[in-house]
Short mmCIF file of C-alpha atoms in Angstrom, two decimals:
data_model
loop_
_atom_site.label_atom_id
_atom_site.label_comp_id
_atom_site.label_asym_id
_atom_site.label_seq_id
_atom_site.Cartn_x
_atom_site.Cartn_y
_atom_site.Cartn_z
CA THR Y 18 0.03 0.07 -0.21
CA SER Y 19 1.33 3.16 -0.91
CA VAL Y 20 1.99 6.34 1.82
CA GLY Y 21 -0.58 8.92 0.77
CA GLY Y 22 1.83 11.44 3.39
CA VAL Y 23 3.83 11.67 6.23
CA MET Y 24 3.51 14.11 9.50
CA LEU Y 25 7.00 14.19 10.38
CA ALA Y 26 7.15 14.85 14.10
CA MET Y 27 10.17 16.95 15.78
CA VAL Y 28 11.27 18.71 12.56
CA GLU Y 29 14.10 21.04 13.73
CA SER Y 30 16.06 21.49 10.53
CA VAL Y 31 15.98 21.39 6.74
CA ASP Y 32 17.94 17.95 6.79
CA HIS Y 33 14.70 16.50 8.95
CA VAL Y 34 12.73 17.37 5.73
CA THR Y 35 14.89 16.62 3.28
CA GLU Y 36 15.70 13.26 4.34
CA THR Y 37 12.89 12.04 4.84
CA ALA Y 38 11.95 13.03 1.25
CA LYS Y 39 14.85 11.05 -0.10
CA ARG Y 40 13.47 8.17 1.48
CA LEU Y 41 9.94 8.45 0.59
CA PRO Y 42 9.89 10.56 -2.64
CA ASN Y 43 6.61 12.16 -4.03
CA VAL Y 44 5.22 11.66 -0.66
CA PRO Y 45 3.96 14.83 0.82
CA ILE Y 46 5.25 15.80 4.40
CA VAL Y 47 3.81 17.51 7.10
CA ALA Y 48 6.44 19.26 9.09
CA LEU Y 49 5.70 19.02 12.59
CA VAL Y 50 7.24 21.84 14.52
CA GLU Y 51 7.59 21.03 18.12
CA THR Y 52 10.26 23.20 19.62
CA ALA Y 53 12.00 26.93 19.74
CA ARG Y 54 14.94 25.36 17.67
CA GLY Y 55 12.40 24.65 15.36
CA LEU Y 56 10.40 27.75 15.37
CA GLU Y 57 13.58 29.49 14.94
CA ARG Y 58 14.13 27.74 11.54
CA ILE Y 59 10.58 27.50 10.46
CA THR Y 60 11.17 30.07 7.57
CA GLU Y 61 13.84 27.71 6.30
CA ILE Y 62 11.71 24.52 7.08
CA ALA Y 63 8.80 25.86 5.17
CA SER Y 64 11.20 26.08 1.96
CA ALA Y 65 12.75 22.99 2.22
CA LYS Y 66 12.30 20.53 -0.85
CA GLY Y 67 9.96 17.87 0.48
CA THR Y 68 7.89 20.51 3.03
CA PHE Y 69 4.18 20.33 1.96
CA ARG Y 70 2.94 21.91 5.19
CA LEU Y 71 3.51 23.21 8.40
CA ALA Y 72 1.60 21.69 11.50
CA PHE Y 73 2.45 23.41 14.75
CA GLY Y 74 3.10 20.57 17.84
CA ILE Y 75 1.62 22.94 20.64
CA GLY Y 76 2.02 20.14 23.84
CA ASP Y 77 5.69 19.55 23.22
CA PHE Y 78 6.34 23.29 21.98
CA ARG Y 79 4.74 24.50 25.72
CA ARG Y 80 6.98 21.66 27.29
CA ASP Y 81 9.86 22.74 25.37
CA THR Y 82 9.50 26.49 25.94
CA GLY Y 83 7.23 26.87 29.23
CA PHE Y 84 4.55 28.69 27.72
CA GLY Y 85 1.26 28.43 28.79
CA GLU Y 86 -1.74 27.90 26.58
CA ASN Y 87 -3.31 31.14 26.29
CA PRO Y 88 -3.92 32.31 22.86
CA THR Y 89 -1.96 35.65 23.65
CA THR Y 90 1.10 33.58 24.95
CA LEU Y 91 0.97 31.39 21.88
CA ALA Y 92 0.29 34.34 19.32
CA TYR Y 93 3.78 34.84 18.07
CA ALA Y 94 4.64 31.17 17.19
CA ARG Y 95 1.21 31.10 15.50
CA SER Y 96 1.80 34.08 13.47
CA ARG Y 97 5.77 32.86 12.61
CA PHE Y 98 3.71 29.69 11.30
CA THR Y 99 1.38 31.31 9.18
CA ILE Y 100 3.71 34.10 7.80
CA ALA Y 101 6.10 31.24 6.65
CA ALA Y 102 3.90 29.38 5.01
CA LYS Y 103 2.53 31.94 3.10
CA ALA Y 104 6.36 33.30 2.18
CA ALA Y 105 7.00 29.80 0.99
CA HIS Y 106 3.87 29.32 -0.65
CA LEU Y 107 2.68 26.82 0.93
CA PRO Y 108 -1.17 25.83 2.13
CA GLY Y 109 -1.97 27.56 5.18
CA ALA Y 110 -0.62 26.09 8.37
CA ILE Y 111 -1.93 23.21 10.54
CA ASP Y 112 -2.54 24.24 14.21
CA GLY Y 113 -1.78 22.11 17.10
CA PRO Y 114 -4.55 19.77 19.10
CA THR Y 115 -7.11 20.99 21.79
CA VAL Y 116 -7.06 18.41 24.80
CA GLY Y 117 -10.05 17.41 26.34
CA SER Y 118 -13.97 16.68 25.10
CA SER Y 119 -15.61 19.73 25.37
CA ALA Y 120 -17.02 20.55 22.78
CA LEU Y 121 -16.99 24.63 23.59
CA LYS Y 122 -13.71 24.67 24.33
CA LEU Y 123 -12.53 23.43 21.18
CA SER Y 124 -14.51 25.73 18.88
CA GLU Y 125 -13.29 28.48 20.97
CA ALA Y 126 -9.59 27.06 20.09
CA THR Y 127 -10.87 26.97 16.37
CA ALA Y 128 -11.51 30.12 15.67
CA VAL Y 129 -8.30 31.02 17.60
CA SER Y 130 -6.66 29.22 14.83
CA ALA Y 131 -8.80 30.55 11.93
CA GLU Y 132 -8.02 34.19 13.60
CA PHE Y 133 -4.05 33.74 13.07
CA GLY Y 134 -4.67 32.65 9.22
CA MET Y 135 -4.39 28.66 10.03
CA THR Y 136 -6.27 26.69 8.07
CA GLY Y 137 -6.35 23.18 9.37
CA LYS Y 138 -6.36 21.79 13.01
CA ILE Y 139 -4.84 18.63 14.44
CA CYS Y 140 -7.67 16.67 15.42
CA LEU Y 141 -7.06 13.77 18.46
CA THR Y 142 -10.32 11.63 17.95
CA PRO Y 143 -12.49 11.40 14.81
CA ASP Y 144 -15.15 13.06 16.94
CA GLN Y 145 -13.41 16.39 17.07
CA CYS Y 146 -13.49 16.72 13.11
CA PRO Y 147 -16.95 18.07 12.92
CA ASN Y 148 -16.30 21.20 15.18
CA VAL Y 149 -13.16 21.76 13.40
CA ASN Y 150 -14.42 21.71 9.88
CA GLU Y 151 -17.55 23.78 10.95
CA GLY Y 152 -15.25 26.59 12.75
CA LEU Y 153 -12.67 26.63 9.83
CA SER Y 154 -15.30 26.45 6.96
CA PRO Y 155 -16.87 29.80 5.89
CA SER Y 156 -19.99 30.99 7.70
CA GLN Y 157 -23.18 31.44 6.00
CA GLU Y 158 -22.96 35.41 6.17
CA GLU Y 159 -19.45 35.00 4.09
CA ILE Y 160 -20.92 32.73 1.79
CA SER Y 161 -23.76 35.23 1.19
CA TRP Y 162 -21.66 38.28 0.74
CA ALA Y 163 -19.86 36.53 -1.52
CA LYS Y 164 -22.95 35.42 -3.68
CA GLU Y 165 -24.18 38.87 -3.31
CA PHE Y 166 -21.02 40.20 -4.36
CA PHE Y 167 -20.46 38.55 -7.89
CA ALA Y 168 -24.27 38.70 -8.41
CA GLU Y 169 -23.78 42.51 -7.81
CA TYR Y 170 -20.83 42.46 -10.11
CA GLU Y 171 -22.50 41.08 -12.85
CA ARG Y 172 -25.15 43.46 -12.62
CA ASP Y 173 -22.14 46.17 -13.54
CA GLY Y 174 -21.24 44.43 -16.20
CA GLY Y 175 -18.81 42.13 -14.80
CA GLU Y 176 -16.14 45.14 -15.18
CA ILE Y 177 -13.77 46.40 -12.51
CA ARG Y 178 -15.42 49.62 -10.94
CA ASN Y 179 -12.96 50.50 -8.53
CA GLY Y 180 -9.45 49.57 -6.44
CA SER Y 181 -11.57 47.70 -4.30
CA ASP Y 182 -13.22 44.91 -6.94
CA LEU Y 183 -10.02 42.88 -7.26
CA PRO Y 184 -9.66 42.08 -3.63
CA ARG Y 185 -12.66 41.63 -3.22
CA ILE Y 186 -12.96 39.07 -5.92
CA ALA Y 187 -9.94 37.49 -4.80
CA ARG Y 188 -11.65 37.00 -1.38
CA ALA Y 189 -15.20 36.01 -3.10
CA THR Y 190 -13.42 33.35 -4.74
CA LYS Y 191 -11.78 31.94 -2.11
CA ILE Y 192 -14.73 31.51 0.37
CA LEU Y 193 -16.80 29.98 -2.33
CA ASN Y 194 -14.27 27.46 -3.36
CA LEU Y 195 -13.21 26.68 0.38
CA ALA Y 196 -17.00 26.26 1.00
CA ARG Y 197 -17.28 23.22 -1.60
CA SER Y 198 -13.95 22.20 -0.67
CA TYR Y 199 -16.02 21.48 2.63
CA GLY Y 200 -18.80 19.96 1.02
CA ILE Y 201 -21.39 23.43 1.60
CA GLU Y 202 -23.51 23.65 -1.14
CA VAL Y 203 -23.44 27.41 -2.03
CA SER Y 204 -26.31 27.42 -4.35
CA GLU Y 205 -28.51 26.86 -1.05
CA PHE Y 206 -27.73 30.54 -0.15
CA ASP Y 207 -29.29 31.97 -3.54
CA ASP Y 208 -32.48 33.00 -1.86
CA GLN Y 209 -30.73 34.86 0.89
CA ALA Y 210 -31.66 37.99 1.17
CA VAL Y 211 -29.89 41.27 -0.44
CA HIS Y 212 -27.87 43.77 0.98
CA VAL Y 213 -25.86 41.17 3.18
CA THR Y 214 -23.40 42.78 5.28
CA ALA Y 215 -19.67 42.31 4.15
CA PRO Y 216 -17.99 40.05 6.94
CA SER Y 217 -15.31 41.84 9.45
CA ASP Y 218 -11.95 42.51 8.02
CA THR Y 219 -10.33 39.73 9.37
CA TYR Y 220 -9.55 38.21 6.17
CA HIS Y 221 -9.25 34.64 6.98
CA TYR Y 222 -9.70 33.84 3.29
#
């Protein structure tokens, strides 16, 4: 059976990724960065040949650094993941897991992941997946806004009207594509009322 991908634990250097890539050619490697040493090299790790995506090993990172779990405490680390992934033209970084069975805690933690531009989250058990998917997928408000924007854009002739159109087109396109990737049928929102309030300016998409 072929290997579909590898999550490589304790990545601290480019060599960790490239040596694995040599042994498993053409296998996507998710580099799980879990230490201060790894975080300091995350830009190089993201650009390593073989790195498919970055993931944040929060538990071991906290043990290594002594950090708490407060989102403010881990803000710098999460920002480094997002920026490194973007600079290396990788898919969005994957946030670390949330321990515990509380659906509310998981939803709140997933909202933090999205706020930092991370587009995935490690799940410890299968029953965490629905909450995480819901938290990372576009909201009804965002889908309705994207649909209305394109409808208005087409009514105006489908031509660029001002300087805000290009980024809005890119954002609306990404929202609808992401919704479809999560299995959300965007046509269900065709009957939404017009003049939907634009989503907040936190550009998760």
